[in-house]
């Protein structure tokens, strides 16, 4: 019996130092399985974790990479990304204020075909701190920021420490990336068919001109 086809997705996790990116990446549950790899750590200085999820009966492997230093890794880190997770600490307003910088830097490095539709997901982490009494950035503020994007961005509030909402966030990330892949495939197929049809029409026109010229010379 053949093995089921596995989808491989590369996910980049960005945000200020200390917002809990590594804790989110290392979260383990019965639904999301992770494997550790030191490859990125030793080669380009990033944390790298493989997570496996199942969506609609299909196995999906998420290669999740995160970094702490802003603009430190360049193209090698971002290359081939299928989705980007932006993370901030709901208790630290500065980590929310820098989200736009992380967002723009990612698009600058990846240079996707359509930046407006590239899949991003926003995570507001550490909602458990001090029972939520230390919170500064409101959920409403975060959701308004997501809604202001050209392509409205999914938003999750999590506690990596308690495991709250982490599974749902990663499942959404996988579904969002897969949906984007399908849309890109459809667009690619459309463009291929369109260009093929255009080429065929050009050949037909060229052929007609050749026939017309040939008939004209015979009449002379």
PDB file of C-alpha atoms in Angstrom:
ATOM      1  CA  UNK A   1       0.000   0.000   0.000  1.00  0.00           C
ATOM      2  CA  UNK A   2       1.406   3.385  -0.999  1.00  0.00           C
ATOM      3  CA  UNK A   3       2.152   5.974   1.660  1.00  0.00           C
ATOM      4  CA  UNK A   4      -0.235   8.962   1.814  1.00  0.00           C
ATOM      5  CA  UNK A   5       1.066  12.086   0.140  1.00  0.00           C
ATOM      6  CA  UNK A   6       2.567  14.543   2.596  1.00  0.00           C
ATOM      7  CA  UNK A   7       2.423  18.305   2.134  1.00  0.00           C
ATOM      8  CA  UNK A   8       5.516  20.247   3.194  1.00  0.00           C
ATOM      9  CA  UNK A   9       5.171  23.880   4.258  1.00  0.00           C
ATOM     10  CA  UNK A  10       7.795  26.334   5.437  1.00  0.00           C
ATOM     11  CA  UNK A  11       6.592  28.726   8.132  1.00  0.00           C
ATOM     12  CA  UNK A  12       8.581  31.730   9.359  1.00  0.00           C
ATOM     13  CA  UNK A  13       7.981  33.064  12.893  1.00  0.00           C
ATOM     14  CA  UNK A  14       8.900  36.713  13.469  1.00  0.00           C
ATOM     15  CA  UNK A  15       8.634  39.147  16.357  1.00  0.00           C
ATOM     16  CA  UNK A  16      10.652  40.974  18.992  1.00  0.00           C
ATOM     17  CA  UNK A  17      12.951  39.108  21.344  1.00  0.00           C
ATOM     18  CA  UNK A  18      11.180  37.680  24.374  1.00  0.00           C
ATOM     19  CA  UNK A  19       7.642  37.536  22.984  1.00  0.00           C
ATOM     20  CA  UNK A  20       7.605  33.728  23.218  1.00  0.00           C
ATOM     21  CA  UNK A  21       8.350  32.586  19.672  1.00  0.00           C
ATOM     22  CA  UNK A  22      10.516  29.667  20.787  1.00  0.00           C
ATOM     23  CA  UNK A  23       7.943  28.555  23.365  1.00  0.00           C
ATOM     24  CA  UNK A  24       5.224  28.597  20.717  1.00  0.00           C
ATOM     25  CA  UNK A  25       7.410  26.600  18.349  1.00  0.00           C
ATOM     26  CA  UNK A  26       8.285  24.037  21.017  1.00  0.00           C
ATOM     27  CA  UNK A  27       4.719  23.528  22.232  1.00  0.00           C
ATOM     28  CA  UNK A  28       3.756  19.860  22.070  1.00  0.00           C
ATOM     29  CA  UNK A  29       0.310  18.270  22.184  1.00  0.00           C
ATOM     30  CA  UNK A  30      -1.498  15.168  21.036  1.00  0.00           C
ATOM     31  CA  UNK A  31      -2.553  17.024  17.869  1.00  0.00           C
ATOM     32  CA  UNK A  32       0.678  18.722  16.843  1.00  0.00           C
ATOM     33  CA  UNK A  33       3.841  16.650  16.914  1.00  0.00           C
ATOM     34  CA  UNK A  34       7.248  18.201  16.789  1.00  0.00           C
ATOM     35  CA  UNK A  35      10.761  17.075  15.980  1.00  0.00           C
ATOM     36  CA  UNK A  36      13.814  19.102  16.862  1.00  0.00           C
ATOM     37  CA  UNK A  37      16.568  19.941  14.419  1.00  0.00           C
ATOM     38  CA  UNK A  38      19.812  21.762  15.068  1.00  0.00           C
ATOM     39  CA  UNK A  39      20.480  22.228  11.362  1.00  0.00           C
ATOM     40  CA  UNK A  40      19.281  25.821  11.152  1.00  0.00           C
ATOM     41  CA  UNK A  41      20.829  26.656  14.511  1.00  0.00           C
ATOM     42  CA  UNK A  42      24.269  25.608  13.337  1.00  0.00           C
ATOM     43  CA  UNK A  43      24.057  26.869   9.757  1.00  0.00           C
ATOM     44  CA  UNK A  44      22.170  30.166   9.780  1.00  0.00           C
ATOM     45  CA  UNK A  45      21.573  30.858  13.466  1.00  0.00           C
ATOM     46  CA  UNK A  46      17.829  30.203  13.703  1.00  0.00           C
ATOM     47  CA  UNK A  47      15.621  27.939  15.768  1.00  0.00           C
ATOM     48  CA  UNK A  48      14.046  25.238  13.628  1.00  0.00           C
ATOM     49  CA  UNK A  49      11.269  22.794  14.536  1.00  0.00           C
ATOM     50  CA  UNK A  50       9.265  20.368  12.428  1.00  0.00           C
ATOM     51  CA  UNK A  51       5.599  19.998  13.328  1.00  0.00           C
ATOM     52  CA  UNK A  52       3.245  17.438  11.846  1.00  0.00           C
ATOM     53  CA  UNK A  53      -0.495  18.045  11.639  1.00  0.00           C
ATOM     54  CA  UNK A  54      -3.398  16.334   9.925  1.00  0.00           C
ATOM     55  CA  UNK A  55      -5.895  18.364   7.919  1.00  0.00           C
ATOM     56  CA  UNK A  56      -8.900  16.730   6.267  1.00  0.00           C
ATOM     57  CA  UNK A  57      -7.146  13.367   6.429  1.00  0.00           C
ATOM     58  CA  UNK A  58      -3.973  14.704   4.799  1.00  0.00           C
ATOM     59  CA  UNK A  59      -0.590  14.738   6.517  1.00  0.00           C
ATOM     60  CA  UNK A  60       1.019  18.165   6.617  1.00  0.00           C
ATOM     61  CA  UNK A  61       4.577  18.849   7.775  1.00  0.00           C
ATOM     62  CA  UNK A  62       5.351  22.358   8.969  1.00  0.00           C
ATOM     63  CA  UNK A  63       8.990  23.395   8.920  1.00  0.00           C
ATOM     64  CA  UNK A  64       8.863  26.210  11.460  1.00  0.00           C
ATOM     65  CA  UNK A  65      11.818  28.589  11.691  1.00  0.00           C
ATOM     66  CA  UNK A  66      12.174  31.524  14.074  1.00  0.00           C
ATOM     67  CA  UNK A  67      14.803  34.149  14.757  1.00  0.00           C
ATOM     68  CA  UNK A  68      15.441  36.695  17.493  1.00  0.00           C
ATOM     69  CA  UNK A  69      17.574  39.268  15.708  1.00  0.00           C
ATOM     70  CA  UNK A  70      15.944  41.773  13.384  1.00  0.00           C
ATOM     71  CA  UNK A  71      17.300  41.759   9.815  1.00  0.00           C
ATOM     72  CA  UNK A  72      20.113  39.401  10.772  1.00  0.00           C
ATOM     73  CA  UNK A  73      19.679  36.333   8.581  1.00  0.00           C
ATOM     74  CA  UNK A  74      18.616  37.585   5.182  1.00  0.00           C
ATOM     75  CA  UNK A  75      17.451  35.590   2.202  1.00  0.00           C
ATOM     76  CA  UNK A  76      18.697  32.183   3.396  1.00  0.00           C
ATOM     77  CA  UNK A  77      16.274  32.326   6.324  1.00  0.00           C
ATOM     78  CA  UNK A  78      13.238  33.572   4.401  1.00  0.00           C
ATOM     79  CA  UNK A  79      13.675  31.696   1.120  1.00  0.00           C
ATOM     80  CA  UNK A  80      10.791  29.410   0.151  1.00  0.00           C
ATOM     81  CA  UNK A  81       8.425  30.543   2.915  1.00  0.00           C
ATOM     82  CA  UNK A  82       4.785  29.531   2.517  1.00  0.00           C
ATOM     83  CA  UNK A  83       3.419  31.480   5.480  1.00  0.00           C
ATOM     84  CA  UNK A  84       4.549  33.981   8.119  1.00  0.00           C
ATOM     85  CA  UNK A  85       3.554  34.162  11.795  1.00  0.00           C
ATOM     86  CA  UNK A  86       3.914  37.535  13.483  1.00  0.00           C
ATOM     87  CA  UNK A  87       4.114  37.317  17.282  1.00  0.00           C
ATOM     88  CA  UNK A  88       3.855  40.023  19.936  1.00  0.00           C
ATOM     89  CA  UNK A  89       3.494  40.090  23.731  1.00  0.00           C
ATOM     90  CA  UNK A  90       0.113  41.508  24.791  1.00  0.00           C
ATOM     91  CA  UNK A  91       1.850  42.952  27.872  1.00  0.00           C
ATOM     92  CA  UNK A  92       4.533  44.872  25.944  1.00  0.00           C
ATOM     93  CA  UNK A  93       3.214  47.616  23.623  1.00  0.00           C
ATOM     94  CA  UNK A  94       6.553  48.036  21.832  1.00  0.00           C
ATOM     95  CA  UNK A  95       6.373  44.442  20.583  1.00  0.00           C
ATOM     96  CA  UNK A  96       3.032  45.319  18.971  1.00  0.00           C
ATOM     97  CA  UNK A  97       4.297  48.595  17.531  1.00  0.00           C
ATOM     98  CA  UNK A  98       7.160  46.848  15.696  1.00  0.00           C
ATOM     99  CA  UNK A  99       4.883  44.346  13.939  1.00  0.00           C
ATOM    100  CA  UNK A 100       4.700  46.504  10.824  1.00  0.00           C
ATOM    101  CA  UNK A 101       8.513  46.503  10.613  1.00  0.00           C
ATOM    102  CA  UNK A 102       8.610  42.703  10.788  1.00  0.00           C
ATOM    103  CA  UNK A 103       5.792  42.470   8.238  1.00  0.00           C
ATOM    104  CA  UNK A 104       7.507  44.785   5.762  1.00  0.00           C
ATOM    105  CA  UNK A 105      10.930  43.188   6.227  1.00  0.00           C
ATOM    106  CA  UNK A 106       9.479  39.757   5.506  1.00  0.00           C
ATOM    107  CA  UNK A 107       7.856  40.927   2.272  1.00  0.00           C
ATOM    108  CA  UNK A 108      11.061  42.708   1.291  1.00  0.00           C
ATOM    109  CA  UNK A 109      13.105  39.534   1.757  1.00  0.00           C
ATOM    110  CA  UNK A 110      10.642  37.048   0.253  1.00  0.00           C
ATOM    111  CA  UNK A 111       9.336  39.299  -2.536  1.00  0.00           C
ATOM    112  CA  UNK A 112       6.193  37.200  -3.168  1.00  0.00           C
ATOM    113  CA  UNK A 113       4.338  37.398  -6.465  1.00  0.00           C
ATOM    114  CA  UNK A 114       1.334  38.996  -4.759  1.00  0.00           C
ATOM    115  CA  UNK A 115       2.269  40.625  -1.414  1.00  0.00           C
ATOM    116  CA  UNK A 116      -1.360  41.568  -0.703  1.00  0.00           C
ATOM    117  CA  UNK A 117      -2.509  37.944  -0.616  1.00  0.00           C
ATOM    118  CA  UNK A 118       0.536  36.284   0.974  1.00  0.00           C
ATOM    119  CA  UNK A 119      -0.656  34.423   4.114  1.00  0.00           C
ATOM    120  CA  UNK A 120       0.172  36.015   7.464  1.00  0.00           C
ATOM    121  CA  UNK A 121      -1.170  35.056  10.899  1.00  0.00           C
ATOM    122  CA  UNK A 122      -0.905  37.264  13.989  1.00  0.00           C
ATOM    123  CA  UNK A 123      -0.446  35.809  17.477  1.00  0.00           C
ATOM    124  CA  UNK A 124      -0.846  37.814  20.675  1.00  0.00           C
ATOM    125  CA  UNK A 125       1.073  35.722  23.211  1.00  0.00           C
ATOM    126  CA  UNK A 126       1.374  35.607  27.021  1.00  0.00           C
ATOM    127  CA  UNK A 127      -2.285  36.317  27.784  1.00  0.00           C
ATOM    128  CA  UNK A 128      -1.821  34.301  30.997  1.00  0.00           C
ATOM    129  CA  UNK A 129       0.687  36.685  32.623  1.00  0.00           C
ATOM    130  CA  UNK A 130      -0.585  38.009  35.960  1.00  0.00           C
ATOM    131  CA  UNK A 131      -3.990  36.583  35.200  1.00  0.00           C
ATOM    132  CA  UNK A 132      -4.342  39.039  32.339  1.00  0.00           C
ATOM    133  CA  UNK A 133      -4.014  42.057  34.635  1.00  0.00           C
ATOM    134  CA  UNK A 134      -0.709  43.143  33.057  1.00  0.00           C
ATOM    135  CA  UNK A 135      -2.183  43.323  29.603  1.00  0.00           C
ATOM    136  CA  UNK A 136      -1.627  46.563  27.667  1.00  0.00           C
ATOM    137  CA  UNK A 137      -2.567  45.793  24.036  1.00  0.00           C
ATOM    138  CA  UNK A 138      -6.281  45.034  23.815  1.00  0.00           C
ATOM    139  CA  UNK A 139      -7.758  42.312  21.641  1.00  0.00           C
ATOM    140  CA  UNK A 140      -9.804  44.971  19.841  1.00  0.00           C
ATOM    141  CA  UNK A 141      -6.655  46.919  18.922  1.00  0.00           C
ATOM    142  CA  UNK A 142      -4.997  43.789  17.551  1.00  0.00           C
ATOM    143  CA  UNK A 143      -8.044  42.751  15.536  1.00  0.00           C
ATOM    144  CA  UNK A 144      -8.371  46.235  14.067  1.00  0.00           C
ATOM    145  CA  UNK A 145      -4.730  46.053  12.975  1.00  0.00           C
ATOM    146  CA  UNK A 146      -5.402  42.700  11.290  1.00  0.00           C
ATOM    147  CA  UNK A 147      -8.553  43.996   9.605  1.00  0.00           C
ATOM    148  CA  UNK A 148      -6.648  46.977   8.209  1.00  0.00           C
ATOM    149  CA  UNK A 149      -4.483  44.675   6.082  1.00  0.00           C
ATOM    150  CA  UNK A 150      -5.215  44.391   2.370  1.00  0.00           C
ATOM    151  CA  UNK A 151      -5.942  40.704   2.982  1.00  0.00           C
ATOM    152  CA  UNK A 152      -7.502  40.487   6.469  1.00  0.00           C
ATOM    153  CA  UNK A 153      -5.117  38.603   8.763  1.00  0.00           C
ATOM    154  CA  UNK A 154      -6.249  35.768  11.105  1.00  0.00           C
ATOM    155  CA  UNK A 155      -5.602  36.561  14.782  1.00  0.00           C
ATOM    156  CA  UNK A 156      -5.084  34.300  17.786  1.00  0.00           C
ATOM    157  CA  UNK A 157      -4.422  35.015  21.445  1.00  0.00           C
ATOM    158  CA  UNK A 158      -2.270  32.368  23.062  1.00  0.00           C
ATOM    159  CA  UNK A 159      -0.430  31.261  26.146  1.00  0.00           C
ATOM    160  CA  UNK A 160       2.559  29.190  25.102  1.00  0.00           C
ATOM    161  CA  UNK A 161       3.166  28.414  28.775  1.00  0.00           C
ATOM    162  CA  UNK A 162      -0.313  27.004  29.341  1.00  0.00           C
ATOM    163  CA  UNK A 163      -0.751  25.704  25.795  1.00  0.00           C
ATOM    164  CA  UNK A 164      -3.858  27.831  25.344  1.00  0.00           C
ATOM    165  CA  UNK A 165      -4.987  28.217  21.710  1.00  0.00           C
ATOM    166  CA  UNK A 166      -1.583  27.174  20.313  1.00  0.00           C
ATOM    167  CA  UNK A 167      -2.923  24.130  18.455  1.00  0.00           C
ATOM    168  CA  UNK A 168      -5.712  26.147  16.853  1.00  0.00           C
ATOM    169  CA  UNK A 169      -3.220  28.770  15.717  1.00  0.00           C
ATOM    170  CA  UNK A 170      -0.920  26.262  13.999  1.00  0.00           C
ATOM    171  CA  UNK A 171      -3.827  24.423  12.376  1.00  0.00           C
ATOM    172  CA  UNK A 172      -5.063  27.749  10.989  1.00  0.00           C
ATOM    173  CA  UNK A 173      -1.561  28.526   9.765  1.00  0.00           C
ATOM    174  CA  UNK A 174      -1.375  25.215   7.908  1.00  0.00           C
ATOM    175  CA  UNK A 175      -4.832  25.646   6.359  1.00  0.00           C
ATOM    176  CA  UNK A 176      -4.071  29.228   5.344  1.00  0.00           C
ATOM    177  CA  UNK A 177      -0.799  28.240   3.673  1.00  0.00           C
ATOM    178  CA  UNK A 178      -2.384  25.289   1.858  1.00  0.00           C
ATOM    179  CA  UNK A 179      -5.236  27.475   0.605  1.00  0.00           C
ATOM    180  CA  UNK A 180      -2.726  30.001  -0.701  1.00  0.00           C
ATOM    181  CA  UNK A 181      -0.789  27.236  -2.466  1.00  0.00           C
ATOM    182  CA  UNK A 182      -3.968  26.041  -4.179  1.00  0.00           C
ATOM    183  CA  UNK A 183      -4.824  29.577  -5.253  1.00  0.00           C
ATOM    184  CA  UNK A 184      -1.323  30.080  -6.651  1.00  0.00           C
ATOM    185  CA  UNK A 185      -1.591  26.779  -8.547  1.00  0.00           C
ATOM    186  CA  UNK A 186      -4.908  27.884 -10.047  1.00  0.00           C
ATOM    187  CA  UNK A 187      -3.476  31.262 -11.046  1.00  0.00           C
ATOM    188  CA  UNK A 188      -0.403  29.559 -12.506  1.00  0.00           C
ATOM    189  CA  UNK A 189      -2.548  27.146 -14.494  1.00  0.00           C
ATOM    190  CA  UNK A 190      -4.699  30.019 -15.746  1.00  0.00           C
ATOM    191  CA  UNK A 191      -1.664  32.014 -16.829  1.00  0.00           C
ATOM    192  CA  UNK A 192      -0.166  28.940 -18.484  1.00  0.00           C
ATOM    193  CA  UNK A 193      -3.381  28.263 -20.372  1.00  0.00           C
ATOM    194  CA  UNK A 194      -3.763  31.919 -21.266  1.00  0.00           C
ATOM    195  CA  UNK A 195      -0.201  32.174 -22.563  1.00  0.00           C
ATOM    196  CA  UNK A 196      -0.620  28.903 -24.439  1.00  0.00           C
ATOM    197  CA  UNK A 197      -3.794  30.158 -26.079  1.00  0.00           C
ATOM    198  CA  UNK A 198      -2.087  33.436 -26.949  1.00  0.00           C
ATOM    199  CA  UNK A 199       0.803  31.561 -28.507  1.00  0.00           C
ATOM    200  CA  UNK A 200      -1.614  29.382 -30.465  1.00  0.00           C
ATOM    201  CA  UNK A 201      -3.445  32.435 -31.773  1.00  0.00           C
ATOM    202  CA  UNK A 202      -0.132  33.999 -32.800  1.00  0.00           C
ATOM    203  CA  UNK A 203       0.819  30.826 -34.658  1.00  0.00           C
ATOM    204  CA  UNK A 204      -2.568  30.691 -36.364  1.00  0.00           C
ATOM    205  CA  UNK A 205      -2.289  34.348 -37.407  1.00  0.00           C
ATOM    206  CA  UNK A 206       1.256  33.758 -38.631  1.00  0.00           C
ATOM    207  CA  UNK A 207       0.122  30.716 -40.558  1.00  0.00           C
ATOM    208  CA  UNK A 208      -2.740  32.617 -42.148  1.00  0.00           C
ATOM    209  CA  UNK A 209      -0.393  35.396 -43.229  1.00  0.00           C
ATOM    210  CA  UNK A 210       1.974  32.844 -44.779  1.00  0.00           C
ATOM    211  CA  UNK A 211      -0.883  31.197 -46.637  1.00  0.00           C
ATOM    212  CA  UNK A 212      -2.183  34.573 -47.860  1.00  0.00           C
ATOM    213  CA  UNK A 213       1.274  35.593 -49.068  1.00  0.00           C
ATOM    214  CA  UNK A 214       1.727  32.235 -50.794  1.00  0.00           C
ATOM    215  CA  UNK A 215      -1.645  32.480 -52.519  1.00  0.00           C
ATOM    216  CA  UNK A 216      -0.861  36.040 -53.601  1.00  0.00           C
ATOM    217  CA  UNK A 217       2.442  35.041 -55.175  1.00  0.00           C
ATOM    218  CA  UNK A 218       0.780  32.174 -57.046  1.00  0.00           C
ATOM    219  CA  UNK A 219      -1.850  34.552 -58.446  1.00  0.00           C
ATOM    220  CA  UNK A 220       0.916  36.793 -59.775  1.00  0.00           C
TER     221      UNK A 220
END
